[in-house]
Amino acid sequence: MIVVQAGEHGARRDLIIAHELGHLLLGHVDDLRAAGQVAGDVMLCRKRYSTDNERAAETLATRLAAYRARSLDVDDSPAGRVSDFMR
Amino acid sequence: MNYEYLLASIFLVPVAVYRVAAATQKRRTGSTGMAVALSGMSLFCLAKSFAPALDRLSPPNLSFLLWHLSALAGISGVRMLVRAARPDGITHRQVRRLICVGVYVILTYLVLFIVAPKRPGAESLYVDGQLHPVLYVMKVMFNGYMLIGLVDLLRLSLIGARRSGHRATRLGLGIAAVGLCGAVLSGTAGLIRQTLSLWHVDSLGWRWLPALDGVAATAVGFGCLIPPVADLIGRWRTSKRWHSPLQSLWSTLTERIPDVVLPPPNVRTPLGRTEMAIVRYQAEIADALNEVRLTDPGREDWLLAQPDPSLALGGILREPDAWSTDPTGSNSIVALMIADGQALDIRSVADGFQTGGQHADSLA
């Protein structure tokens, strides 16, 4: 489960969610379990970028956010699809 | 050298190279179809441009064969693109079928060329009034396949030109549709001309056909180039508008709250780097603002009462003594805004930071 602070919205909320998904996609939870540092349920939170895992998750989230920012105005009609093929 | 086709090649070759590179990255049927179509058109125009040089090579009438095969490959790409752009998309089975039909048509045309009578040194196999049956079958086959593809694409372009929400796409598809009308007209006229020549009817002045082909190909290439170029210009303008205000606010905040900064992700293009920097500035400014408290608690109520608290907050952040990161005492200004039901807009904060809390428009 991903929890976002009340009041966060739009691109910022997406970035926070993408950061946590980044941890899952990059296998950080499995790494922690394999290292014996945690057992059972794991709780991660978005904090400073002092560790490699935090930097990697935030970098992936930033790339997803930048991609999303460019894709927001895609037109999903047949014309939009042709236009999308042209981009 | 045919200068109409050379001019079209100058437009089309860079567009085709761009589309091939894009299709390699995207790996989608529509992008692949567009890349094949534009590559076919480019090779067609190049073969026409350098026909005299090609015809000095072996086999005889090499330019004639090359431009026909290029055009047939291009038409196959067009048909793939048109199918992929339909609302229900295109299945792998349909893609395979389109590829099989395209390969069949190209191979059949090649076999017909091999058995057709040659005219060494001539640009065309066709001679008015002396049409061989094999040549007529080649002509009907080529023009028929081309007209099917062109009419499909013309219909789709016209729908796009009318309905697209993007002005640049409407303009680009409108210009492409004009070019396609010319191409349909040229293809139909070519077929009529050959049919009439069977009955030795000619001298109707068909010399405008190559010029029409060149103009049509140029219009299609130009139309296809408009949306990506307009997209680039739009992205560049947005980046130019926001990079500087966000950067100055970011510099001020991160000077006092440095641990919110992430080393910038590696991006190849200058525009991509600027866009990525804007995403990071906004994220890091929002993170830093979570630490910011106003030194004068009396200003908190004033701030929340403003019509645009984010803009007013930007103005306050210009005063170094008006805020601190001391966690003791009052809540962060962001927490206060959220509790008050106010949305934090980072771009408004950046605007307020630049203008002293006023709308940029009111200063103009």
Coordinates of C-alpha atoms in Angstrom, one line a residue:
Chain A
M1 CA 0.0 0.0 0.0
I2 CA 1.3 3.5 -0.8
V3 CA 0.2 6.3 1.5
V4 CA 0.4 10.0 0.4
Q5 CA 0.1 12.9 2.7
A6 CA -3.2 14.8 2.6
G7 CA -3.1 17.9 0.5
E8 CA -0.6 16.5 -2.0
H9 CA -2.0 16.7 -5.6
G10 CA -1.2 16.6 -9.3
A11 CA 2.4 16.1 -10.4
R12 CA 3.8 16.1 -6.8
R13 CA 1.5 13.3 -5.7
D14 CA 2.4 11.3 -8.8
L15 CA 6.1 11.8 -8.0
I16 CA 5.7 10.5 -4.5
I17 CA 3.8 7.5 -5.7
A18 CA 6.4 6.9 -8.5
H19 CA 9.2 7.1 -5.9
E20 CA 7.6 4.2 -3.8
L21 CA 6.9 2.2 -7.0
G22 CA 10.6 2.8 -7.9
H23 CA 11.7 1.1 -4.7
L24 CA 9.5 -1.9 -5.6
L25 CA 10.5 -2.0 -9.2
L26 CA 14.2 -1.8 -8.4
G27 CA 13.9 -4.6 -5.8
H28 CA 14.9 -2.6 -2.8
V29 CA 12.4 -4.3 -0.5
D30 CA 13.8 -7.7 -1.5
D31 CA 17.3 -6.4 -1.0
L32 CA 16.5 -5.4 2.6
R33 CA 14.8 -8.8 3.3
A34 CA 17.7 -10.7 1.8
A35 CA 20.2 -8.7 3.9
G36 CA 18.2 -9.7 7.0
Q37 CA 17.7 -6.0 7.9
V38 CA 13.9 -6.4 7.9
A39 CA 11.4 -9.3 8.2
G40 CA 7.7 -9.5 7.4
D41 CA 6.0 -6.2 6.3
V42 CA 8.3 -3.3 5.3
M43 CA 7.5 0.4 5.6
L44 CA 9.5 2.7 3.4
C45 CA 9.1 6.5 3.3
R46 CA 10.3 9.2 0.9
K47 CA 13.1 11.0 2.7
R48 CA 16.5 12.6 1.9
Y49 CA 18.7 11.1 -0.8
S50 CA 21.6 10.0 1.4
T51 CA 21.5 6.3 0.3
D52 CA 22.0 4.8 -3.1
N53 CA 18.5 3.2 -2.9
E54 CA 16.8 6.6 -2.2
R55 CA 18.7 8.3 -5.0
A56 CA 17.9 5.4 -7.5
A57 CA 14.1 5.4 -6.6
E58 CA 13.9 9.2 -6.8
T59 CA 15.8 9.3 -10.2
L60 CA 13.4 6.7 -11.6
A61 CA 10.4 8.7 -10.3
T62 CA 11.8 11.9 -11.8
R63 CA 12.2 10.2 -15.2
L64 CA 8.6 8.9 -15.0
A65 CA 7.3 12.4 -14.0
A66 CA 9.2 14.1 -16.8
Y67 CA 7.8 11.6 -19.3
R68 CA 4.3 12.1 -17.9
A69 CA 4.6 15.9 -18.1
R70 CA 5.2 15.5 -21.8
S71 CA 2.4 13.0 -22.4
L72 CA -0.4 14.8 -20.6
D73 CA -1.8 16.5 -23.7
V74 CA -2.0 13.4 -25.9
D75 CA -5.2 13.3 -28.0
D76 CA -6.7 9.7 -27.9
S77 CA -8.7 10.1 -31.2
P78 CA -7.6 8.4 -34.5
A79 CA -6.2 11.8 -35.4
G80 CA -4.4 12.0 -32.0
R81 CA -2.9 8.6 -32.6
V82 CA -1.5 9.7 -36.0
S83 CA -0.3 12.8 -34.3
D84 CA 1.3 10.6 -31.6
F85 CA 3.0 8.5 -34.3
M86 CA 4.5 11.7 -35.7
R87 CA 5.9 12.8 -32.3
Chain B
M1 CA 18.6 15.2 -62.9
N2 CA 15.0 15.8 -62.0
Y3 CA 15.0 18.9 -59.8
E4 CA 11.4 18.6 -58.6
Y5 CA 12.2 15.2 -57.1
L6 CA 15.5 16.5 -55.8
L7 CA 13.7 19.2 -53.9
A8 CA 11.2 16.7 -52.5
S9 CA 14.1 14.5 -51.5
I10 CA 15.8 17.4 -49.6
F11 CA 12.6 17.6 -47.5
L12 CA 11.8 13.9 -47.2
V13 CA 15.1 12.3 -46.4
P14 CA 15.7 14.1 -43.1
V15 CA 12.0 13.5 -42.2
A16 CA 12.4 9.8 -43.0
V17 CA 15.6 9.4 -41.0
Y18 CA 13.9 11.1 -38.0
R19 CA 10.9 8.8 -38.3
V20 CA 13.1 5.7 -38.6
A21 CA 15.0 6.7 -35.4
A22 CA 11.7 7.4 -33.6
A23 CA 10.2 4.1 -34.7
T24 CA 13.3 2.2 -33.5
Q25 CA 12.8 3.8 -30.0
K26 CA 9.0 3.4 -29.9
R27 CA 8.6 0.0 -31.5
R28 CA 4.9 0.6 -32.3
T29 CA 3.2 -0.6 -35.4
G30 CA 1.9 3.0 -36.2
S31 CA 5.4 4.5 -35.9
T32 CA 6.9 1.7 -37.9
G33 CA 4.3 2.1 -40.6
M34 CA 5.0 5.9 -40.8
A35 CA 8.8 5.2 -41.0
V36 CA 8.4 2.7 -43.8
A37 CA 6.0 5.0 -45.7
L38 CA 8.3 8.0 -45.5
S39 CA 11.4 5.9 -46.2
G40 CA 9.6 4.5 -49.3
M41 CA 8.7 8.0 -50.5
S42 CA 12.3 9.3 -49.9
L43 CA 13.8 6.4 -51.9
F44 CA 11.2 7.0 -54.6
C45 CA 12.2 10.6 -54.9
L46 CA 15.9 9.8 -54.8
A47 CA 15.5 7.2 -57.5
K48 CA 13.6 9.7 -59.6
S49 CA 16.2 12.4 -58.9
F50 CA 19.2 10.3 -60.0
A51 CA 17.4 8.3 -62.7
P52 CA 19.9 9.1 -65.5
A53 CA 22.8 7.9 -63.5
L54 CA 21.0 4.8 -62.3
D55 CA 20.0 3.9 -65.9
R56 CA 23.6 3.7 -66.9
L57 CA 24.0 0.8 -64.5
S58 CA 22.8 -2.8 -64.9
P59 CA 20.1 -4.2 -65.2
P60 CA 18.5 -1.9 -67.8
N61 CA 15.8 0.5 -66.5
L62 CA 17.1 0.2 -63.0
S63 CA 15.7 3.6 -61.9
F64 CA 12.2 2.5 -63.1
L65 CA 12.4 -0.7 -61.0
L66 CA 13.8 1.1 -57.9
W67 CA 11.2 3.9 -57.8
H68 CA 8.3 1.5 -58.3
L69 CA 9.6 -0.9 -55.6
S70 CA 10.2 2.1 -53.2
A71 CA 6.7 3.4 -53.8
L72 CA 5.1 0.0 -53.2
A73 CA 7.1 -0.4 -49.9
G74 CA 5.9 3.1 -49.0
I75 CA 2.3 2.2 -49.7
S76 CA 2.6 -0.9 -47.5
G77 CA 3.8 1.4 -44.7
V78 CA 0.9 3.8 -45.3
R79 CA -1.6 0.9 -45.0
M80 CA 0.0 -0.2 -41.8
L81 CA -0.2 3.3 -40.4
V82 CA -3.8 3.8 -41.4
R83 CA -4.8 0.5 -39.7
A84 CA -2.9 1.3 -36.6
A85 CA -4.6 4.6 -36.3
R86 CA -8.1 3.1 -36.2
P87 CA -9.9 3.3 -32.8
D88 CA -9.7 -0.5 -32.3
G89 CA -6.0 -0.4 -33.2
I90 CA -4.3 -3.2 -35.1
T91 CA -3.7 -6.9 -34.2
H92 CA -0.5 -8.8 -34.8
R93 CA -2.4 -11.0 -37.2
Q94 CA -3.5 -7.9 -39.2
V95 CA 0.1 -6.7 -39.2
R96 CA 1.3 -10.0 -40.6
R97 CA -1.4 -10.0 -43.2
L98 CA -0.4 -6.5 -44.4
I99 CA 3.2 -7.4 -44.5
C100 CA 2.4 -10.6 -46.5
V101 CA 0.3 -8.6 -49.0
G102 CA 3.0 -6.0 -49.3
V103 CA 5.7 -8.6 -50.0
Y104 CA 3.5 -10.4 -52.4
V105 CA 2.8 -7.2 -54.4
I106 CA 6.5 -6.3 -54.5
L107 CA 7.7 -9.7 -55.5
T108 CA 5.0 -10.0 -58.2
Y109 CA 6.0 -6.6 -59.5
L110 CA 9.6 -7.7 -59.6
V111 CA 8.7 -10.9 -61.6
L112 CA 6.6 -8.8 -64.0
F113 CA 9.6 -6.4 -64.5
I114 CA 11.9 -9.4 -65.3
V115 CA 9.6 -10.7 -68.0
A116 CA 8.6 -7.2 -69.4
P117 CA 10.3 -5.9 -72.5
K118 CA 13.2 -3.5 -71.5
R119 CA 14.2 -0.2 -73.0
P120 CA 17.9 0.3 -72.2
G121 CA 18.7 3.9 -71.5
A122 CA 15.1 5.0 -71.2
E123 CA 13.6 6.3 -68.0
S124 CA 10.3 4.4 -68.5
L125 CA 9.3 1.1 -69.9
Y126 CA 6.1 2.5 -71.3
V127 CA 5.9 3.8 -74.8
D128 CA 2.8 5.7 -75.8
G129 CA 0.7 3.7 -78.3
Q130 CA 2.9 0.5 -77.9
L131 CA 1.7 -0.8 -74.6
H132 CA 2.7 -4.4 -74.0
P133 CA 0.1 -6.5 -72.0
V134 CA 2.7 -7.2 -69.2
L135 CA 3.4 -3.5 -68.9
Y136 CA -0.3 -2.7 -68.7
V137 CA -0.7 -5.3 -65.9
M138 CA 2.2 -3.7 -64.0
K139 CA 0.7 -0.3 -64.4
V140 CA -2.8 -1.3 -63.2
M141 CA -1.2 -3.3 -60.3
F142 CA 1.0 -0.4 -59.2
N143 CA -1.6 2.4 -59.6
G144 CA -4.4 0.3 -58.0
Y145 CA -2.3 -0.5 -54.9
M146 CA -1.1 3.0 -54.7
L147 CA -4.7 4.4 -54.9
I148 CA -5.9 2.1 -52.2
G149 CA -3.2 3.3 -49.8
L150 CA -3.5 7.0 -50.8
V151 CA -7.3 7.1 -50.4
D152 CA -7.1 5.4 -47.0
L153 CA -4.5 7.9 -45.8
L154 CA -6.3 10.8 -47.3
R155 CA -9.5 9.9 -45.4
L156 CA -7.6 9.6 -42.2
S157 CA -5.7 12.9 -42.8
L158 CA -8.9 14.7 -43.4
I159 CA -10.5 13.3 -40.2
G160 CA -7.4 14.4 -38.3
A161 CA -7.3 17.8 -39.9
R162 CA -10.9 18.4 -38.8
R163 CA -10.9 16.8 -35.3
S164 CA -7.5 17.0 -33.8
G165 CA -7.2 19.1 -30.6
H166 CA -3.7 20.4 -31.6
R167 CA -3.5 23.3 -34.0
A168 CA -0.1 22.2 -35.3
T169 CA -1.5 18.7 -36.0
R170 CA -4.6 20.1 -37.8
L171 CA -2.3 22.3 -40.0
G172 CA 0.2 19.5 -40.6
L173 CA -2.5 16.9 -41.6
G174 CA -4.3 19.6 -43.7
I175 CA -1.1 20.2 -45.7
A176 CA -0.5 16.5 -45.9
A177 CA -4.1 16.0 -47.2
V178 CA -3.6 18.5 -49.9
G179 CA -0.4 16.7 -51.0
L180 CA -2.3 13.4 -50.9
C181 CA -5.1 14.8 -53.1
G182 CA -2.4 15.7 -55.6
A183 CA -1.0 12.2 -55.3
V184 CA -4.4 10.6 -55.9
L185 CA -5.0 12.8 -58.9
S186 CA -1.6 12.0 -60.3
G187 CA -2.1 8.2 -59.8
T188 CA -5.5 8.3 -61.4
A189 CA -4.3 10.4 -64.3
G190 CA -1.4 8.1 -64.9
L191 CA -3.7 5.1 -65.1
I192 CA -6.1 6.9 -67.5
R193 CA -3.1 8.0 -69.6
Q194 CA -1.8 4.4 -70.0
T195 CA -5.3 3.1 -70.7
L196 CA -5.9 5.8 -73.4
S197 CA -2.5 5.0 -74.9
L198 CA -3.8 1.5 -75.6
W199 CA -6.1 3.1 -78.1
H200 CA -3.4 5.4 -79.3
V201 CA -5.2 8.4 -77.8
D202 CA -2.7 10.8 -76.3
S203 CA -1.3 14.4 -76.7
L204 CA -3.4 15.6 -73.8
G205 CA -0.4 17.3 -72.3
W206 CA 0.6 15.0 -69.4
R207 CA 3.9 16.7 -68.8
W208 CA 2.5 18.2 -65.6
L209 CA 2.4 14.8 -63.9
P210 CA 6.0 14.6 -62.6
A211 CA 5.7 18.2 -61.3
L212 CA 2.5 17.2 -59.5
D213 CA 4.2 14.2 -57.9
G214 CA 7.0 16.4 -56.7
V215 CA 4.7 19.0 -55.2
A216 CA 2.5 16.3 -53.6
A217 CA 5.5 14.5 -52.0
T218 CA 6.8 17.9 -50.7
A219 CA 3.5 18.8 -49.2
V220 CA 3.2 15.4 -47.5
G221 CA 6.7 15.6 -46.1
F222 CA 6.2 19.2 -44.9
G223 CA 2.9 18.4 -43.3
C224 CA 4.4 15.5 -41.4
L225 CA 7.3 17.7 -40.2
I226 CA 5.0 20.4 -38.7
P227 CA 3.7 18.5 -35.6
P228 CA 7.1 17.4 -34.2
V229 CA 8.6 20.7 -34.9
A230 CA 5.7 22.6 -33.3
D231 CA 6.0 20.2 -30.3
L232 CA 9.7 21.0 -30.0
I233 CA 9.0 24.7 -30.1
G234 CA 6.2 24.4 -27.5
R235 CA 8.4 22.4 -25.2
W236 CA 11.3 24.9 -25.6
R237 CA 8.9 27.9 -24.9
T238 CA 7.5 26.2 -21.8
S239 CA 11.1 25.4 -20.6
K240 CA 12.2 29.0 -21.3
R241 CA 9.2 30.4 -19.4
W242 CA 9.7 28.3 -16.2
H243 CA 13.4 27.4 -15.9
S244 CA 14.6 30.8 -14.7
P245 CA 11.9 31.6 -12.0
L246 CA 12.1 28.1 -10.6
Q247 CA 15.9 28.1 -10.6
S248 CA 16.2 31.3 -8.6
L249 CA 13.6 30.1 -6.0
W250 CA 15.3 26.7 -5.9
S251 CA 18.8 28.3 -5.3
T252 CA 17.5 30.4 -2.4
L253 CA 15.8 27.5 -0.7
T254 CA 18.4 24.8 -1.2
E255 CA 21.2 27.1 0.0
R256 CA 19.6 26.8 3.4
I257 CA 18.0 23.3 3.0
P258 CA 20.6 21.5 0.9
D259 CA 19.7 17.9 1.8
V260 CA 16.5 17.9 -0.5
V261 CA 18.8 18.1 -3.6
L262 CA 19.1 15.0 -5.8
P263 CA 22.1 14.7 -8.2
P264 CA 20.5 15.5 -11.6
P265 CA 19.6 12.5 -13.7
N266 CA 21.7 12.0 -16.9
V267 CA 19.8 13.3 -20.0
R268 CA 21.3 13.5 -23.5
T269 CA 19.6 16.5 -25.1
P270 CA 19.8 20.1 -23.8
L271 CA 16.0 20.5 -24.0
G272 CA 15.6 17.2 -22.1
R273 CA 18.1 18.4 -19.5
T274 CA 16.1 21.6 -19.0
E275 CA 12.8 19.8 -18.7
M276 CA 14.3 17.3 -16.2
A277 CA 15.8 20.3 -14.2
I278 CA 12.3 21.9 -14.1
V279 CA 10.8 18.6 -12.7
R280 CA 13.5 18.4 -10.1
Y281 CA 13.3 22.1 -9.1
Q282 CA 9.5 21.7 -8.5
A283 CA 10.0 18.5 -6.5
E284 CA 12.9 19.9 -4.4
I285 CA 11.2 23.3 -3.9
A286 CA 8.1 21.4 -2.6
D287 CA 10.3 19.3 -0.3
A288 CA 12.1 22.4 1.0
L289 CA 8.9 24.3 1.6
N290 CA 7.8 21.5 4.0
E291 CA 10.7 22.8 6.3
V292 CA 9.9 26.5 6.0
R293 CA 8.3 28.3 8.9
L294 CA 7.5 32.0 9.0
T295 CA 9.4 33.9 11.7
D296 CA 6.5 36.2 12.4
P297 CA 3.4 34.1 13.2
G298 CA 1.2 37.1 12.6
R299 CA 2.0 36.8 8.8
E300 CA 0.6 33.3 8.7
D301 CA -3.0 34.6 8.9
W302 CA -2.3 37.3 6.4
L303 CA -0.8 34.8 4.0
L304 CA -3.8 32.4 4.3
A305 CA -6.2 35.3 3.7
Q306 CA -4.6 36.2 0.4
P307 CA -6.4 35.4 -2.9
D308 CA -3.4 33.4 -4.0
P309 CA -1.4 32.3 -1.0
S310 CA 1.2 30.5 -3.1
L311 CA 2.0 33.8 -4.9
A312 CA 2.1 35.7 -1.6
L313 CA 4.4 33.0 -0.1
G314 CA 6.8 33.6 -3.0
G315 CA 7.0 37.2 -2.1
I316 CA 7.7 36.4 1.6
L317 CA 10.5 34.0 0.6
R318 CA 12.4 36.9 -1.0
E319 CA 13.0 38.3 2.6
P320 CA 15.7 36.1 4.2
D321 CA 14.7 37.1 7.7
A322 CA 11.0 36.4 7.1
W323 CA 11.4 32.6 7.3
S324 CA 13.5 29.9 8.9
T325 CA 13.9 26.1 9.0
D326 CA 13.8 25.9 12.8
P327 CA 11.5 22.9 13.5
T328 CA 10.5 24.2 17.0
G329 CA 7.4 26.4 17.4
S330 CA 4.8 26.8 14.7
N331 CA 4.0 24.3 11.9
S332 CA 5.5 24.6 8.4
I333 CA 3.8 27.0 6.1
V334 CA 2.9 24.1 3.8
A335 CA 1.2 22.2 6.7
L336 CA -0.7 25.4 7.6
M337 CA -1.9 25.8 4.0
I338 CA -3.0 22.2 3.7
A339 CA -4.9 22.5 7.0
D340 CA -6.6 25.6 5.7
G341 CA -7.6 23.7 2.5
Q342 CA -5.2 25.8 0.3
A343 CA -3.4 24.1 -2.6
L344 CA 0.3 24.8 -2.9
D345 CA 1.2 25.8 -6.5
I346 CA 5.0 25.7 -6.9
R347 CA 4.9 27.7 -10.2
S348 CA 2.9 30.5 -8.4
V349 CA 5.4 30.5 -5.6
A350 CA 8.2 30.9 -8.2
D351 CA 6.3 33.7 -9.9
G352 CA 5.7 35.4 -6.6
F353 CA 9.4 35.0 -5.7
Q354 CA 10.3 36.8 -8.9
T355 CA 7.7 39.6 -8.7
G356 CA 7.5 40.2 -5.0
G357 CA 4.2 38.5 -4.5
Q358 CA 2.4 40.1 -7.4
H359 CA 1.0 38.5 -10.5
A360 CA 3.5 38.7 -13.4
D361 CA 0.7 40.1 -15.6
S362 CA 0.0 43.0 -13.3
L363 CA 3.6 44.1 -13.6
A364 CA 3.6 44.1 -17.4

